[in-house]
Short mmCIF file of C-alpha atoms in Angstrom, two decimals:
data_model
loop_
_atom_site.label_atom_id
_atom_site.label_comp_id
_atom_site.label_asym_id
_atom_site.label_seq_id
_atom_site.Cartn_x
_atom_site.Cartn_y
_atom_site.Cartn_z
CA MET A 9 18.68 34.39 38.09
CA ALA A 10 17.05 36.73 40.59
CA SER A 11 17.25 40.54 40.22
CA PHE A 12 16.24 43.19 43.18
CA ARG A 13 14.98 46.62 43.23
CA LYS A 14 14.17 49.35 45.91
CA ARG A 15 10.61 50.70 45.89
CA ASN A 16 9.56 53.30 48.22
CA ASP A 17 11.82 52.13 50.77
CA LYS A 18 11.03 48.33 50.50
CA TRP A 19 12.92 45.74 48.47
CA GLU A 20 11.48 43.61 45.66
CA TYR A 21 12.88 40.34 43.92
CA ARG A 22 12.05 39.18 40.40
CA ILE A 23 12.96 35.90 39.07
CA LYS A 24 12.68 34.79 35.48
CA TYR A 25 12.42 31.13 34.64
CA ILE A 26 11.14 28.32 32.17
CA ASP A 27 8.04 26.42 33.37
CA PRO A 28 9.25 22.83 33.03
CA VAL A 29 5.45 21.62 32.14
CA SER A 30 4.29 24.24 29.50
CA GLY A 31 8.16 25.04 28.47
CA LYS A 32 7.00 28.91 28.56
CA LYS A 33 8.77 31.63 30.17
CA ARG A 34 7.46 32.43 33.65
CA GLU A 35 8.22 35.20 36.09
CA LYS A 36 7.85 35.49 39.75
CA SER A 37 8.15 38.60 41.98
CA LYS A 38 7.26 39.57 45.55
CA GLY A 39 8.12 42.90 47.21
CA ASN A 40 7.72 44.52 50.52
CA PHE A 41 11.09 43.40 52.16
CA ARG A 42 12.67 45.76 54.67
CA THR A 43 16.37 45.05 53.54
CA LYS A 44 17.79 43.68 50.42
CA LYS A 45 19.34 40.82 52.22
CA GLU A 46 15.93 39.61 53.32
CA ALA A 47 14.52 39.67 49.50
CA GLN A 48 17.82 37.95 48.82
CA ILE A 49 17.20 35.02 51.27
CA ALA A 50 13.35 34.78 49.98
CA ALA A 51 14.53 34.60 46.50
CA SER A 52 17.02 32.00 47.14
CA GLU A 53 14.51 29.80 48.55
CA VAL A 54 12.24 30.29 45.57
CA GLU A 55 14.97 29.62 43.17
CA LEU A 56 15.92 26.35 45.15
CA ASN A 57 12.37 25.08 44.51
CA ILE A 58 12.44 25.98 40.97
CA ASP A 59 15.69 23.92 40.40
CA ASN A 60 14.03 21.13 42.07
CA ASP A 61 10.93 21.39 39.84
CA PHE A 62 8.65 22.55 42.70
CA PHE A 63 7.49 25.01 40.20
CA GLU A 64 4.60 27.42 40.36
CA LYS A 65 1.65 25.88 38.65
CA ASN A 66 -0.32 27.99 35.74
CA ASP A 67 -3.58 27.74 37.60
CA SER A 68 -5.10 29.50 34.59
CA ILE A 69 -4.15 26.82 32.11
CA THR A 70 -6.92 25.71 29.88
CA VAL A 71 -7.87 22.07 28.72
CA GLU A 72 -6.98 23.18 25.32
CA GLU A 73 -3.54 24.48 26.60
CA TYR A 74 -2.74 21.55 28.60
CA LEU A 75 -3.92 18.82 25.89
CA ASP A 76 -1.13 20.17 23.88
CA ILE A 77 1.45 19.89 26.45
CA TRP A 78 0.22 16.39 27.37
CA PHE A 79 0.03 15.34 23.54
CA ASN A 80 3.79 16.60 22.78
CA ILE A 81 4.85 14.24 25.65
CA TYR A 82 2.72 11.08 24.58
CA LYS A 83 3.39 11.19 20.95
CA HIS A 84 7.12 10.31 21.38
CA THR A 85 6.28 7.22 23.55
CA ILE A 86 4.17 5.43 20.66
CA LYS A 87 3.98 4.78 16.92
CA GLU A 88 3.31 7.71 14.43
CA SER A 89 0.18 5.80 13.38
CA SER A 90 -1.30 5.38 16.87
CA TRP A 91 -0.79 9.16 17.97
CA LYS A 92 -2.29 10.20 14.47
CA SER A 93 -5.44 8.42 15.51
CA ARG A 94 -5.99 10.27 18.65
CA GLN A 95 -6.00 13.79 16.82
CA ASP A 96 -9.61 13.56 15.97
CA SER A 97 -10.48 12.83 19.70
CA ILE A 98 -8.12 15.84 20.45
CA LYS A 99 -10.11 18.19 18.14
CA ALA A 100 -13.42 16.88 19.50
CA ILE A 101 -12.41 17.86 23.26
CA LYS A 102 -10.98 21.05 22.32
CA LYS A 103 -14.06 21.97 20.23
CA ARG A 104 -16.54 21.36 23.33
CA ILE A 105 -14.40 22.29 26.38
CA GLY A 106 -11.05 23.60 25.16
CA LYS A 107 -11.33 27.16 26.88
CA ILE A 108 -12.10 25.79 30.37
CA GLN A 109 -9.66 26.08 32.85
CA ILE A 110 -8.18 22.43 33.91
CA LYS A 111 -8.44 23.19 37.65
CA LYS A 112 -12.38 23.30 37.14
CA ILE A 113 -12.36 19.76 35.94
CA ASN A 114 -14.32 17.33 38.31
CA LEU A 115 -16.43 14.48 38.40
CA SER A 116 -19.74 15.92 38.01
CA PHE A 117 -18.35 18.19 35.07
CA TYR A 118 -16.70 15.67 33.17
CA GLN A 119 -19.65 12.90 33.24
CA ASN A 120 -21.83 15.71 31.98
CA PHE A 121 -19.64 16.49 29.39
CA ILE A 122 -19.08 12.61 28.20
CA ASN A 123 -22.83 12.26 28.30
CA GLN A 124 -23.42 14.90 26.21
CA MET A 125 -20.72 13.73 23.60
CA GLY A 126 -22.49 10.32 23.73
CA GLU A 127 -25.40 12.26 22.01
CA HIS A 128 -23.26 13.27 19.18
CA TYR A 129 -20.56 10.29 18.69
CA ALA A 130 -20.74 6.87 17.93
CA ARG A 131 -19.94 4.43 20.41
CA ASN A 132 -15.89 3.69 19.25
CA THR A 133 -15.52 7.64 18.82
CA LEU A 134 -16.69 8.05 22.43
CA ILE A 135 -14.65 5.52 23.90
CA ALA A 136 -11.32 7.09 22.03
CA ILE A 137 -12.29 10.57 23.42
CA HIS A 138 -12.60 9.18 26.84
CA GLN A 139 -9.15 7.49 26.43
CA VAL A 140 -7.43 10.58 25.41
CA PHE A 141 -9.19 12.60 28.25
CA SER A 142 -8.09 9.92 30.90
CA MET A 143 -4.50 9.70 29.79
CA MET A 144 -4.17 13.91 29.92
CA MET A 145 -5.72 13.59 33.38
CA LYS A 146 -3.21 11.14 34.65
CA GLN A 147 -0.39 13.39 33.33
CA ALA A 148 -2.32 16.34 35.20
CA VAL A 149 -2.03 14.48 38.28
CA ARG A 150 1.74 13.64 37.65
CA ASP A 151 2.15 17.55 37.16
CA GLN A 152 0.43 18.21 40.55
CA TYR A 153 -2.57 20.00 39.27
CA PHE A 154 -4.82 17.42 41.33
CA LYS A 155 -3.83 15.56 44.22
CA VAL A 156 -6.05 12.50 42.95
CA ASN A 157 -7.40 12.06 39.53
CA PRO A 158 -11.13 13.69 39.70
CA ILE A 159 -12.52 11.55 36.78
CA VAL A 160 -11.41 8.26 37.57
CA GLU A 161 -15.10 7.22 38.43
CA ALA A 162 -16.62 8.49 35.37
CA LYS A 163 -18.71 6.06 33.20
CA LEU A 164 -19.44 6.24 29.65
CA PRO A 165 -23.05 6.54 28.94
CA ARG A 166 -25.06 3.40 28.08
CA GLU A 167 -25.12 2.73 24.33
CA LYS A 168 -28.41 3.89 22.69
CA TYR A 169 -30.12 1.83 20.17
CA THR A 170 -33.28 2.53 18.10
CA GLU A 171 -35.10 0.38 15.51
CA THR A 172 -33.91 2.77 12.52
CA GLU A 173 -30.42 2.76 13.53
CA LYS A 174 -27.81 1.68 10.63
CA GLU A 175 -25.18 -0.37 12.05
CA ASP A 176 -21.73 0.26 10.18
CA ILE A 177 -21.32 -3.36 8.73
CA GLU A 178 -21.71 -3.71 5.06
CA TYR A 179 -21.06 -6.44 2.66
CA TRP A 180 -21.71 -8.19 -0.37
CA GLU A 181 -23.66 -11.39 -1.13
CA LYS A 182 -21.65 -13.89 -2.96
CA GLU A 183 -23.91 -12.85 -6.24
CA ASP A 184 -22.56 -9.46 -6.12
CA LEU A 185 -19.10 -10.19 -5.00
CA ASN A 186 -19.16 -12.75 -8.38
CA LEU A 187 -20.40 -9.88 -10.56
CA PHE A 188 -17.66 -7.47 -9.19
CA LEU A 189 -14.95 -9.92 -9.61
CA ASN A 190 -16.00 -10.86 -13.33
CA CYS A 191 -16.02 -7.21 -14.11
CA LEU A 192 -12.61 -6.73 -12.97
CA ARG A 193 -11.52 -9.63 -15.11
CA ASP A 194 -13.20 -8.60 -18.17
CA LYS A 195 -11.69 -5.05 -17.93
CA ASN A 196 -8.14 -6.68 -17.47
CA GLN A 197 -7.57 -5.18 -14.23
CA GLU A 198 -5.41 -7.97 -12.79
CA LYS A 199 -3.64 -6.16 -9.86
CA GLU A 200 -7.00 -4.91 -8.61
CA LEU A 201 -8.66 -8.56 -9.16
CA THR A 202 -5.77 -10.14 -7.10
CA LEU A 203 -6.15 -7.56 -4.24
CA PHE A 204 -9.82 -7.65 -4.08
CA LEU A 205 -10.23 -11.41 -4.42
CA LEU A 206 -7.69 -11.67 -1.65
CA LEU A 207 -9.37 -9.24 0.68
CA ALA A 208 -12.76 -11.27 0.01
CA PHE A 209 -11.18 -14.64 0.81
CA SER A 210 -8.97 -13.98 3.56
CA GLY A 211 -10.51 -11.20 5.54
CA LEU A 212 -7.24 -9.08 5.49
CA ARG A 213 -7.44 -5.31 6.44
CA ILE A 214 -6.42 -3.18 3.59
CA GLY A 215 -3.31 -2.03 5.60
CA GLU A 216 -2.20 -5.80 6.07
CA ALA A 217 -2.88 -6.51 2.37
CA ILE A 218 -0.95 -3.65 0.81
CA CYS A 219 2.23 -4.40 2.48
CA LEU A 220 2.30 -7.84 1.74
CA LYS A 221 5.39 -9.54 0.27
CA TRP A 222 5.89 -12.45 -1.86
CA ASP A 223 7.52 -14.46 0.91
CA ASP A 224 4.63 -14.10 2.97
CA ILE A 225 2.68 -16.22 0.51
CA ASP A 226 3.41 -20.13 1.35
CA PHE A 227 2.12 -21.55 -2.17
CA GLU A 228 2.58 -25.16 -1.17
CA SER A 229 0.33 -24.90 1.97
CA ALA A 230 -1.95 -22.25 0.46
CA THR A 231 -1.58 -20.01 3.46
CA LEU A 232 -0.41 -16.05 3.96
CA ASN A 233 1.34 -14.91 6.93
CA VAL A 234 -0.07 -11.54 8.62
CA ASN A 235 3.14 -10.00 10.35
CA LYS A 236 2.84 -6.26 9.50
CA THR A 237 0.60 -3.46 8.48
CA LEU A 238 1.58 -0.50 6.51
CA PHE A 239 0.76 3.25 7.73
CA GLN A 240 0.92 5.66 4.96
CA LYS A 241 1.70 9.42 5.73
CA LYS A 242 -1.12 11.46 4.04
CA GLY A 243 -1.75 8.96 1.46
CA LEU A 244 1.75 9.71 -0.06
CA ARG A 245 3.18 7.01 -2.27
CA ASN A 246 6.60 6.75 -0.69
CA GLU A 247 5.99 8.34 2.62
CA TYR A 248 4.93 5.15 4.46
CA VAL A 249 6.19 3.13 7.46
CA LEU A 250 5.87 -0.84 7.98
CA THR A 251 4.56 -1.31 11.63
CA GLU A 252 3.45 -4.30 14.06
CA PRO A 253 -0.02 -5.31 13.29
CA LYS A 254 -3.07 -3.89 15.20
CA SER A 255 -2.87 -6.41 17.97
CA GLN A 256 -0.80 -9.41 18.87
CA SER A 257 -3.79 -11.48 17.68
CA SER A 258 -3.47 -9.89 14.32
CA LYS A 259 -0.47 -11.78 13.92
CA ARG A 260 -1.82 -15.00 12.16
CA LYS A 261 -1.41 -17.45 9.36
CA VAL A 262 -4.47 -17.34 7.05
CA PRO A 263 -5.66 -20.27 4.62
CA ILE A 264 -6.31 -19.09 1.08
CA PRO A 265 -8.51 -20.92 -1.52
CA PRO A 266 -7.21 -22.15 -4.76
CA GLN A 267 -8.88 -19.59 -6.91
CA VAL A 268 -6.74 -17.05 -4.86
CA ILE A 269 -3.60 -18.96 -5.20
CA LYS A 270 -4.11 -19.22 -9.16
CA GLN A 271 -4.79 -15.37 -9.12
CA LEU A 272 -1.60 -14.68 -7.40
CA LYS A 273 0.37 -16.73 -9.62
CA SER A 274 -1.15 -14.91 -12.62
CA TRP A 275 -0.28 -11.46 -10.89
CA ARG A 276 3.22 -12.45 -10.23
CA HIS A 277 3.80 -13.25 -13.80
CA HIS A 278 2.07 -10.18 -15.13
CA GLN A 279 4.05 -7.94 -12.29
CA ASN A 280 7.46 -9.22 -13.54
CA GLN A 281 6.66 -7.97 -17.19
CA LEU A 282 5.71 -4.73 -15.54
CA LYS A 283 9.27 -4.82 -13.85
CA MET A 284 11.14 -5.20 -16.89
CA LYS A 285 9.09 -2.68 -18.59
CA ASN A 286 9.90 0.00 -15.75
CA ARG A 287 13.11 -1.36 -14.87
CA SER A 288 14.96 2.12 -14.84
CA ASP A 289 12.36 3.29 -12.16
CA TYR A 290 11.66 0.03 -10.43
CA THR A 291 13.09 -0.78 -6.75
CA ASP A 292 12.14 -4.40 -6.28
CA LEU A 293 11.27 -4.49 -2.48
CA ASN A 294 9.20 -7.73 -2.98
CA PHE A 295 6.08 -6.11 -2.55
CA ILE A 296 2.96 -8.06 -4.28
CA PHE A 297 0.94 -5.08 -4.70
CA SER A 298 3.78 -2.73 -5.84
CA ASP A 299 3.26 0.46 -8.04
CA LYS A 300 5.58 1.03 -11.09
CA THR A 301 8.46 2.27 -9.03
CA GLY A 302 8.32 -1.03 -6.62
CA HIS A 303 6.58 0.93 -3.44
CA PRO A 304 3.22 -0.16 -2.07
CA THR A 305 0.54 1.30 -4.17
CA PRO A 306 -1.55 3.63 -1.77
CA ALA A 307 -4.74 2.31 -0.23
CA ARG A 308 -6.72 5.24 -1.21
CA ASN A 309 -5.99 4.00 -5.09
CA PHE A 310 -7.56 0.79 -4.34
CA GLY A 311 -10.59 2.31 -2.73
CA TYR A 312 -11.09 4.55 -5.66
CA LYS A 313 -10.85 1.54 -7.89
CA LEU A 314 -13.51 -0.36 -5.59
CA ASN A 315 -16.00 2.23 -6.01
CA THR A 316 -15.33 2.57 -9.84
CA TYR A 317 -15.72 -1.03 -10.53
CA ALA A 318 -18.66 -1.50 -8.37
CA LYS A 319 -20.75 0.92 -10.17
CA LYS A 320 -19.42 -0.68 -13.78
CA ALA A 321 -20.53 -4.06 -12.43
CA GLY A 322 -23.78 -2.83 -11.18
CA VAL A 323 -23.57 -3.49 -7.28
CA SER A 324 -23.77 -1.43 -4.30
CA LYS A 325 -20.89 0.63 -3.00
CA ILE A 326 -18.55 -0.95 -0.45
CA THR A 327 -15.26 0.05 1.33
CA PRO A 328 -12.05 -2.34 1.41
CA HIS A 329 -13.29 -3.14 5.08
CA GLY A 330 -16.62 -4.07 3.65
CA LEU A 331 -14.70 -6.96 2.04
CA ARG A 332 -13.52 -8.12 5.43
CA HIS A 333 -17.21 -8.48 6.34
CA THR A 334 -17.93 -10.04 3.16
CA TYR A 335 -15.42 -12.73 4.02
CA THR A 336 -17.13 -12.98 7.54
CA ALA A 337 -20.20 -13.54 5.42
CA LEU A 338 -19.03 -16.29 3.38
CA LEU A 339 -17.69 -18.00 6.41
CA ILE A 340 -21.02 -17.99 8.23
CA GLU A 341 -22.80 -19.43 4.99
CA ALA A 342 -20.27 -22.13 4.86
CA GLU A 343 -20.87 -22.83 8.55
CA ILE A 344 -17.32 -22.15 9.93
CA ASP A 345 -17.23 -22.29 13.61
CA VAL A 346 -17.21 -18.53 15.30
CA LYS A 347 -13.83 -19.42 17.30
CA GLU A 348 -12.32 -20.19 13.88
CA ILE A 349 -13.67 -17.00 12.54
CA GLN A 350 -12.06 -14.88 15.23
CA LEU A 351 -8.72 -16.65 14.45
CA ARG A 352 -8.87 -15.97 10.77
CA LEU A 353 -9.86 -12.24 11.22
CA GLY A 354 -7.48 -11.69 13.70
CA HIS A 355 -9.69 -10.18 16.42
CA ALA A 356 -8.27 -9.58 19.74
CA SER A 357 -11.81 -10.41 21.43
CA ILE A 358 -14.35 -12.72 20.71
CA LYS A 359 -16.94 -10.11 21.38
CA THR A 360 -15.96 -8.23 18.23
CA THR A 361 -16.41 -11.42 16.30
CA LEU A 362 -19.48 -11.85 17.82
CA ASP A 363 -21.02 -8.59 17.08
CA VAL A 364 -20.30 -8.86 13.51
CA TYR A 365 -21.46 -12.51 13.44
CA ALA A 366 -24.76 -11.51 14.85
CA HIS A 367 -25.44 -8.80 12.59
CA ILE A 368 -24.69 -10.45 9.50
CA SER A 369 -26.50 -13.77 10.93
CA LYS A 370 -29.50 -11.53 11.51
CA ASP A 371 -29.53 -10.10 7.99
CA LYS A 372 -29.35 -13.85 6.71
CA GLN A 373 -32.19 -14.80 8.85
CA ILE A 374 -34.38 -11.99 7.90
CA LYS A 375 -33.75 -13.03 4.05
CA SER A 376 -34.52 -16.50 4.47
CA ILE A 377 -37.85 -15.71 6.26
CA LYS A 378 -38.84 -13.41 3.30
CA GLN A 379 -37.74 -16.43 1.07
CA PHE A 380 -39.68 -18.79 2.76
CA ASN A 381 -42.95 -16.67 3.03
CA ASP A 382 -42.52 -15.89 -0.77
CA PHE A 383 -42.41 -19.69 -1.60
CA ALA A 384 -45.15 -20.57 0.88
CA ALA A 385 -47.75 -18.01 -0.43
CA HIS A 386 -48.04 -20.18 -3.51
CA ILE A 387 -48.87 -23.23 -1.47
CA PHE A 388 -52.44 -22.09 -0.07
#
């Protein structure tokens, strides 16, 4: 609603409204009209534009402010686990250029920014940052801050490799895996033994494993169905949701060897005893790796146990994802075809499989060269 006042024989209008982009209260005013009628006509035109969303843009809005506006729209269109994974990228962008006005973003500025980020962040992190910024800029075009997207031609800097660079791929040789699993058996850690044995011989992601239910296992055909993953809010025991797997290719049927089938049956018997012991508090939701209440055991609990018993077994520390790479190493050693490895791991792209395959194969090649050289040294 417009208001009018007379100042020094001239009329002025003042209009208060809510900016549909930022949701903030805004105000537009203009004066120097000869008559009140002229001010009313001008004000009615502005109000009509506001009603039709032809709003006055906040030209001083910063990247930090607009990121928040975009994110509040974006987060309602995807799964919680997906939008939460974007928060680290948002923090990184805000830290570097959060105070810059969005209208100052052009191709040169952004290319320089993403090049600098490439000096400080791993490749996958850099890709995630670029994806977030690109989505934000598409929204900025829709909100008429730009006629065309100024960063559409931006390119990620080339990946740099050095001889000393350590790739983030860790795994156990079969001897270390054997030591670890036997340590768990000796310490009567039935549930942990079952989970870690399963991870090492199926290649499941930890989120896929901890939400498995008993009807996902086909004991007759010795296979398991991967059809969901678990997202746990801040690692809280009862704050979780079952979601679709990481990608369509993540939905898969995985063969599991006899020792895993045998251990699953042993754990099911042990779990039934625990159900009876805790029946007053136990809700049977059919989860294989349930806690004493029947809900899925948090992934971080298993991460802690993995570190604890790796130390007891005298082997190097490893993450649950490292057991997925261990499975890949075992498949390579068993001379399984790389395409079959891709299917078992549920990789959407063969490139992902080949990257892991190449790294592990290289390690094994280096080891075999050393073994042969040691052997040959005793001949001549």
